[in-house]
Tab-separated table of C-alpha atoms in Angstrom:
chain	number	residue	atom	x	y	z
T	17	MET	CA	0.000	0.000	0.000
T	18	GLU	CA	1.389	3.365	-0.959
T	19	GLU	CA	1.983	5.848	1.811
T	20	ALA	CA	2.183	9.626	1.880
T	21	THR	CA	5.333	11.064	3.345
T	22	ALA	CA	6.377	14.711	3.351
T	23	ALA	CA	4.824	16.617	0.471
T	24	GLN	CA	7.252	17.217	-2.356
T	25	ALA	CA	7.401	20.876	-3.312
T	26	SER	CA	10.144	23.258	-4.261
T	27	SER	CA	12.181	25.374	-1.856
T	28	GLU	CA	12.979	24.777	1.801
T	29	PRO	CA	10.894	22.668	4.192
T	30	SER	CA	8.655	24.447	6.654
T	31	PRO	CA	9.966	24.493	10.242
T	32	PRO	CA	8.827	21.664	12.519
T	33	VAL	CA	5.559	22.217	14.362
T	34	GLN	CA	6.586	23.554	17.787
T	35	GLN	CA	3.160	24.032	19.381
T	36	PRO	CA	0.313	21.508	19.485
T	37	PRO	CA	-2.555	22.305	17.116
T	38	VAL	CA	-5.588	23.735	18.889
T	39	GLY	CA	-7.411	20.990	20.798
T	40	LEU	CA	-4.405	18.705	21.160
T	41	THR	CA	-2.881	18.108	24.589
T	42	PRO	CA	0.911	18.207	25.026
T	43	ALA	CA	0.877	14.452	25.718
T	44	GLU	CA	-1.087	13.726	22.540
T	45	PHE	CA	1.190	16.036	20.592
T	46	ALA	CA	4.286	14.229	21.871
T	47	SER	CA	2.802	10.832	21.033
T	48	LEU	CA	1.850	11.977	17.531
T	49	GLY	CA	5.237	13.554	16.816
T	50	PRO	CA	6.440	10.739	14.511
T	51	THR	CA	3.126	10.804	12.615
T	52	ILE	CA	3.336	14.567	12.169
T	53	ASP	CA	6.938	14.328	10.979
T	54	ALA	CA	6.144	11.535	8.518
T	55	TYR	CA	2.830	12.665	7.039
T	56	HIS	CA	2.089	16.266	8.001
T	57	THR	CA	5.364	18.111	7.380
T	58	TYR	CA	5.619	19.908	4.045
T	59	GLN	CA	8.174	21.751	1.996
T	60	VAL	CA	6.732	25.241	1.654
T	61	GLY	CA	8.307	27.931	-0.486
T	62	PRO	CA	7.238	31.458	-1.411
T	63	GLY	CA	3.664	31.653	-2.640
T	64	ARG	CA	2.635	28.528	-0.723
T	65	CYS	CA	1.126	27.921	2.702
T	66	SER	CA	0.290	24.939	4.896
T	67	SER	CA	-1.584	24.170	8.079
T	68	LEU	CA	-2.238	21.328	10.523
T	69	LEU	CA	-5.560	20.902	12.321
T	70	SER	CA	-6.763	18.370	14.875
T	71	GLN	CA	-10.018	16.988	16.216
T	72	ARG	CA	-10.516	14.806	19.277
T	73	ILE	CA	-13.356	12.302	18.921
T	74	ARG	CA	-14.759	10.129	21.719
T	75	SER	CA	-14.960	7.025	19.598
T	76	PRO	CA	-12.735	4.111	18.623
T	77	SER	CA	-10.754	4.852	15.483
T	78	SER	CA	-12.628	2.222	13.471
T	79	PHE	CA	-15.796	4.321	13.467
T	80	VAL	CA	-13.902	7.463	12.465
T	81	TRP	CA	-12.012	5.679	9.710
T	82	SER	CA	-15.235	4.279	8.257
T	83	PHE	CA	-16.091	7.852	7.192
T	84	VAL	CA	-12.607	9.171	6.364
T	85	ARG	CA	-11.827	6.270	4.019
T	86	ARG	CA	-14.799	7.018	1.742
T	87	PHE	CA	-12.946	8.737	-1.103
T	88	ASP	CA	-15.985	7.966	-3.255
T	89	CYS	CA	-18.402	9.764	-0.921
T	90	PRO	CA	-16.682	12.652	0.909
T	91	GLN	CA	-19.988	14.493	1.311
T	92	ILE	CA	-20.789	12.103	4.172
T	93	TYR	CA	-18.917	14.480	6.447
T	94	LYS	CA	-17.520	17.214	4.217
T	95	HIS	CA	-19.634	20.304	3.781
T	96	PHE	CA	-20.282	22.186	0.520
T	97	ILE	CA	-20.085	19.118	-1.764
T	98	ARG	CA	-23.160	18.495	-3.919
T	99	ASN	CA	-22.102	15.155	-5.389
T	100	CYS	CA	-19.086	12.987	-6.179
T	101	SER	CA	-18.296	10.405	-8.847
T	102	ILE	CA	-15.260	8.220	-9.474
T	103	LYS	CA	-13.938	8.780	-12.997
T	104	GLY	CA	-13.807	5.742	-15.226
T	105	GLY	CA	-16.349	3.861	-13.169
T	106	GLY	CA	-13.711	1.791	-11.387
T	107	GLY	CA	-13.335	1.163	-7.706
T	108	VAL	CA	-11.515	3.240	-5.130
T	109	GLN	CA	-7.772	2.628	-5.309
T	110	VAL	CA	-4.628	4.732	-5.107
T	111	GLY	CA	-4.328	6.806	-8.272
T	112	CYS	CA	-8.053	6.937	-9.033
T	113	LEU	CA	-9.756	10.273	-9.697
T	114	ARG	CA	-12.966	11.737	-8.353
T	115	GLU	CA	-15.050	14.602	-9.718
T	116	LEU	CA	-16.766	16.830	-7.176
T	117	SER	CA	-19.542	19.342	-7.717
T	118	VAL	CA	-19.529	22.138	-5.156
T	119	ILE	CA	-22.643	23.893	-3.881
T	120	SER	CA	-23.283	27.420	-5.140
T	121	GLY	CA	-22.073	30.403	-3.148
T	122	LEU	CA	-18.440	29.296	-2.880
T	123	PRO	CA	-15.510	30.465	-5.047
T	124	ALA	CA	-15.548	27.060	-6.767
T	125	SER	CA	-17.841	24.905	-8.878
T	126	THR	CA	-15.969	21.660	-9.597
T	127	SER	CA	-12.867	19.851	-8.394
T	128	THR	CA	-10.906	16.923	-9.824
T	129	GLU	CA	-8.962	15.061	-7.156
T	130	ARG	CA	-6.494	12.158	-7.168
T	131	LEU	CA	-6.267	9.623	-4.350
T	132	ASP	CA	-2.621	9.595	-3.237
T	133	VAL	CA	-2.795	7.230	-0.280
T	134	LEU	CA	-5.390	4.984	1.349
T	135	ASP	CA	-3.706	2.897	4.021
T	136	GLU	CA	-6.344	0.774	5.745
T	137	GLU	CA	-3.926	-0.559	8.358
T	138	LYS	CA	-2.406	2.759	9.439
T	139	LYS	CA	-5.631	4.684	8.716
T	140	ILE	CA	-4.086	7.310	6.451
T	141	ALA	CA	-5.829	8.994	3.530
T	142	GLY	CA	-4.537	11.693	1.224
T	143	PHE	CA	-5.435	13.386	-2.031
T	144	THR	CA	-4.283	16.098	-4.431
T	145	ILE	CA	-6.489	18.507	-6.363
T	146	ILE	CA	-5.358	18.277	-9.992
T	147	GLY	CA	-8.083	20.202	-11.834
T	148	GLY	CA	-11.487	21.845	-11.771
T	149	GLU	CA	-12.948	25.317	-11.411
T	150	HIS	CA	-11.659	26.665	-8.098
T	151	ARG	CA	-8.855	28.718	-6.558
T	152	LEU	CA	-7.053	26.015	-4.579
T	153	GLN	CA	-4.193	25.299	-6.941
T	154	ASN	CA	-1.775	22.466	-6.115
T	155	TYR	CA	-3.743	21.619	-2.976
T	156	ARG	CA	-2.551	18.448	-1.270
T	157	SER	CA	-4.052	17.048	1.922
T	158	VAL	CA	-3.315	14.174	4.291
T	159	THR	CA	-5.582	12.880	7.074
T	160	THR	CA	-4.437	10.457	9.767
T	161	VAL	CA	-6.723	8.703	12.259
T	162	ASN	CA	-4.992	7.933	15.552
T	163	GLN	CA	-6.468	5.949	18.462
T	164	PHE	CA	-5.564	6.543	22.115
T	165	GLU	CA	-6.336	4.383	25.143
T	166	GLU	CA	-5.815	5.355	28.774
T	167	GLY	CA	-7.533	4.471	32.038
T	168	GLY	CA	-10.148	2.395	30.296
T	169	GLU	CA	-11.064	5.252	27.965
T	170	ILE	CA	-10.726	5.060	24.183
T	171	TRP	CA	-10.661	8.110	21.945
T	172	THR	CA	-9.373	9.156	18.552
T	173	VAL	CA	-7.397	12.165	17.379
T	174	VAL	CA	-7.755	13.086	13.721
T	175	LEU	CA	-4.989	15.155	12.151
T	176	GLU	CA	-5.617	16.857	8.820
T	177	SER	CA	-2.983	18.928	7.074
T	178	TYR	CA	-2.596	20.568	3.696
T	179	VAL	CA	-0.276	22.576	1.502
T	180	VAL	CA	-1.581	24.881	-1.240
T	181	ASP	CA	-0.615	27.754	-3.510
T	182	VAL	CA	-1.620	31.234	-2.366
T	183	PRO	CA	-3.915	32.604	-5.123
T	184	GLU	CA	-2.832	35.783	-6.843
T	185	GLY	CA	-4.327	38.761	-5.054
T	186	ASN	CA	-4.746	36.852	-1.785
T	187	SER	CA	-2.533	36.831	1.273
T	188	GLU	CA	-1.150	33.722	2.935
T	189	GLU	CA	-3.287	34.521	5.991
T	190	ASP	CA	-6.494	34.795	3.936
T	191	THR	CA	-5.785	31.526	2.135
T	192	ARG	CA	-5.088	29.666	5.362
T	193	LEU	CA	-8.151	31.155	7.069
T	194	PHE	CA	-10.460	29.975	4.278
T	195	ALA	CA	-9.046	26.438	4.121
T	196	ASP	CA	-8.829	26.079	7.907
T	197	THR	CA	-12.447	27.174	8.346
T	198	VAL	CA	-13.744	24.567	5.891
T	199	ILE	CA	-11.639	21.794	7.438
T	200	LYS	CA	-12.756	22.685	10.971
T	201	LEU	CA	-16.403	22.441	9.922
T	202	ASN	CA	-15.743	19.074	8.293
T	203	LEU	CA	-13.916	17.700	11.330
T	204	GLN	CA	-16.716	18.818	13.634
T	205	LYS	CA	-19.239	16.939	11.501
T	206	LEU	CA	-16.941	13.899	11.438
T	207	LYS	CA	-16.837	14.022	15.236
T	208	SER	CA	-20.648	14.064	15.465
T	209	LEU	CA	-21.076	11.186	13.022
T	210	ALA	CA	-18.409	8.946	14.552
T	211	GLU	CA	-19.544	9.514	18.123
T	212	ALA	CA	-23.156	8.789	17.147
T	213	ALA	CA	-22.110	5.589	15.352
T	214	ALA	CA	-20.062	4.455	18.345
T	215	ALA	CA	-22.929	5.195	20.741
T	216	ALA	CA	-25.375	3.273	18.553
T	217	ALA	CA	-23.040	0.268	18.400
T	218	GLU	CA	-22.558	0.331	22.166
T	219	SER	CA	-26.321	0.489	22.675
T	220	GLU	CA	-26.835	-2.543	20.443
T	221	ASP	CA	-24.220	-4.515	22.358
T	222	SER	CA	-25.694	-3.719	25.769
C-alpha cells in the first residue's frame, strides 16, 4: 500500500511544528510527533502555505475511519459538496480520480482530485487537487486517524494537514483562514457522526 510522506514541493521545508494544534494536549502532541513528521510536514516555499488541524473524537478509530476512508463519498462528512463520482467507473484505489460538484455560493464549482494514499492498516488517507474550477491550486491534503487508550477510555485524534498555492491577489493569511475554516467544519461533523455511530453500536451490544 502506498503511503504519503512529506509533500514534495520546491524550496525549503517548513519548520517543525513547535506548538500543538488547537485541541491537542501536550501528551497527545508528543505521542503523535512521529506521525506529524512523517505525514504532516511539508516543503513550503514562497507563494505557498500549509496548516495542521486536529479533532478529538470520543470514539474508537474504526468508526472514524469508516467515514474518512470514503474517497468515493466525501460528502458524508464534508460540507459544501453536492455530489461525487469516481472517474472511469472503477473502484476506489490509489491513483483513481474523483469529480466533485460544489454547492453554489463558494468560489468554486468543480474539483478533480487524485487519491494519493489509502492505508487501511495505518488509517491514512490523502489526495491532491489536480483540476477543476476553483482557486485552490496544487492543494494536497493528508488525514491520519490515531487511536488513544488510557484508564479504560478510548478516543481518537484526527490530524488533517494541507499545503496549497496562495492565489494571486490573496494573502497567505487569507488563504489559510479559508481552508482552515472549511476543514474545521468538516472535522466537527466527522466528530458528530463517529460519536453517534459508536454510541449506537454500544447500545446494540448492551
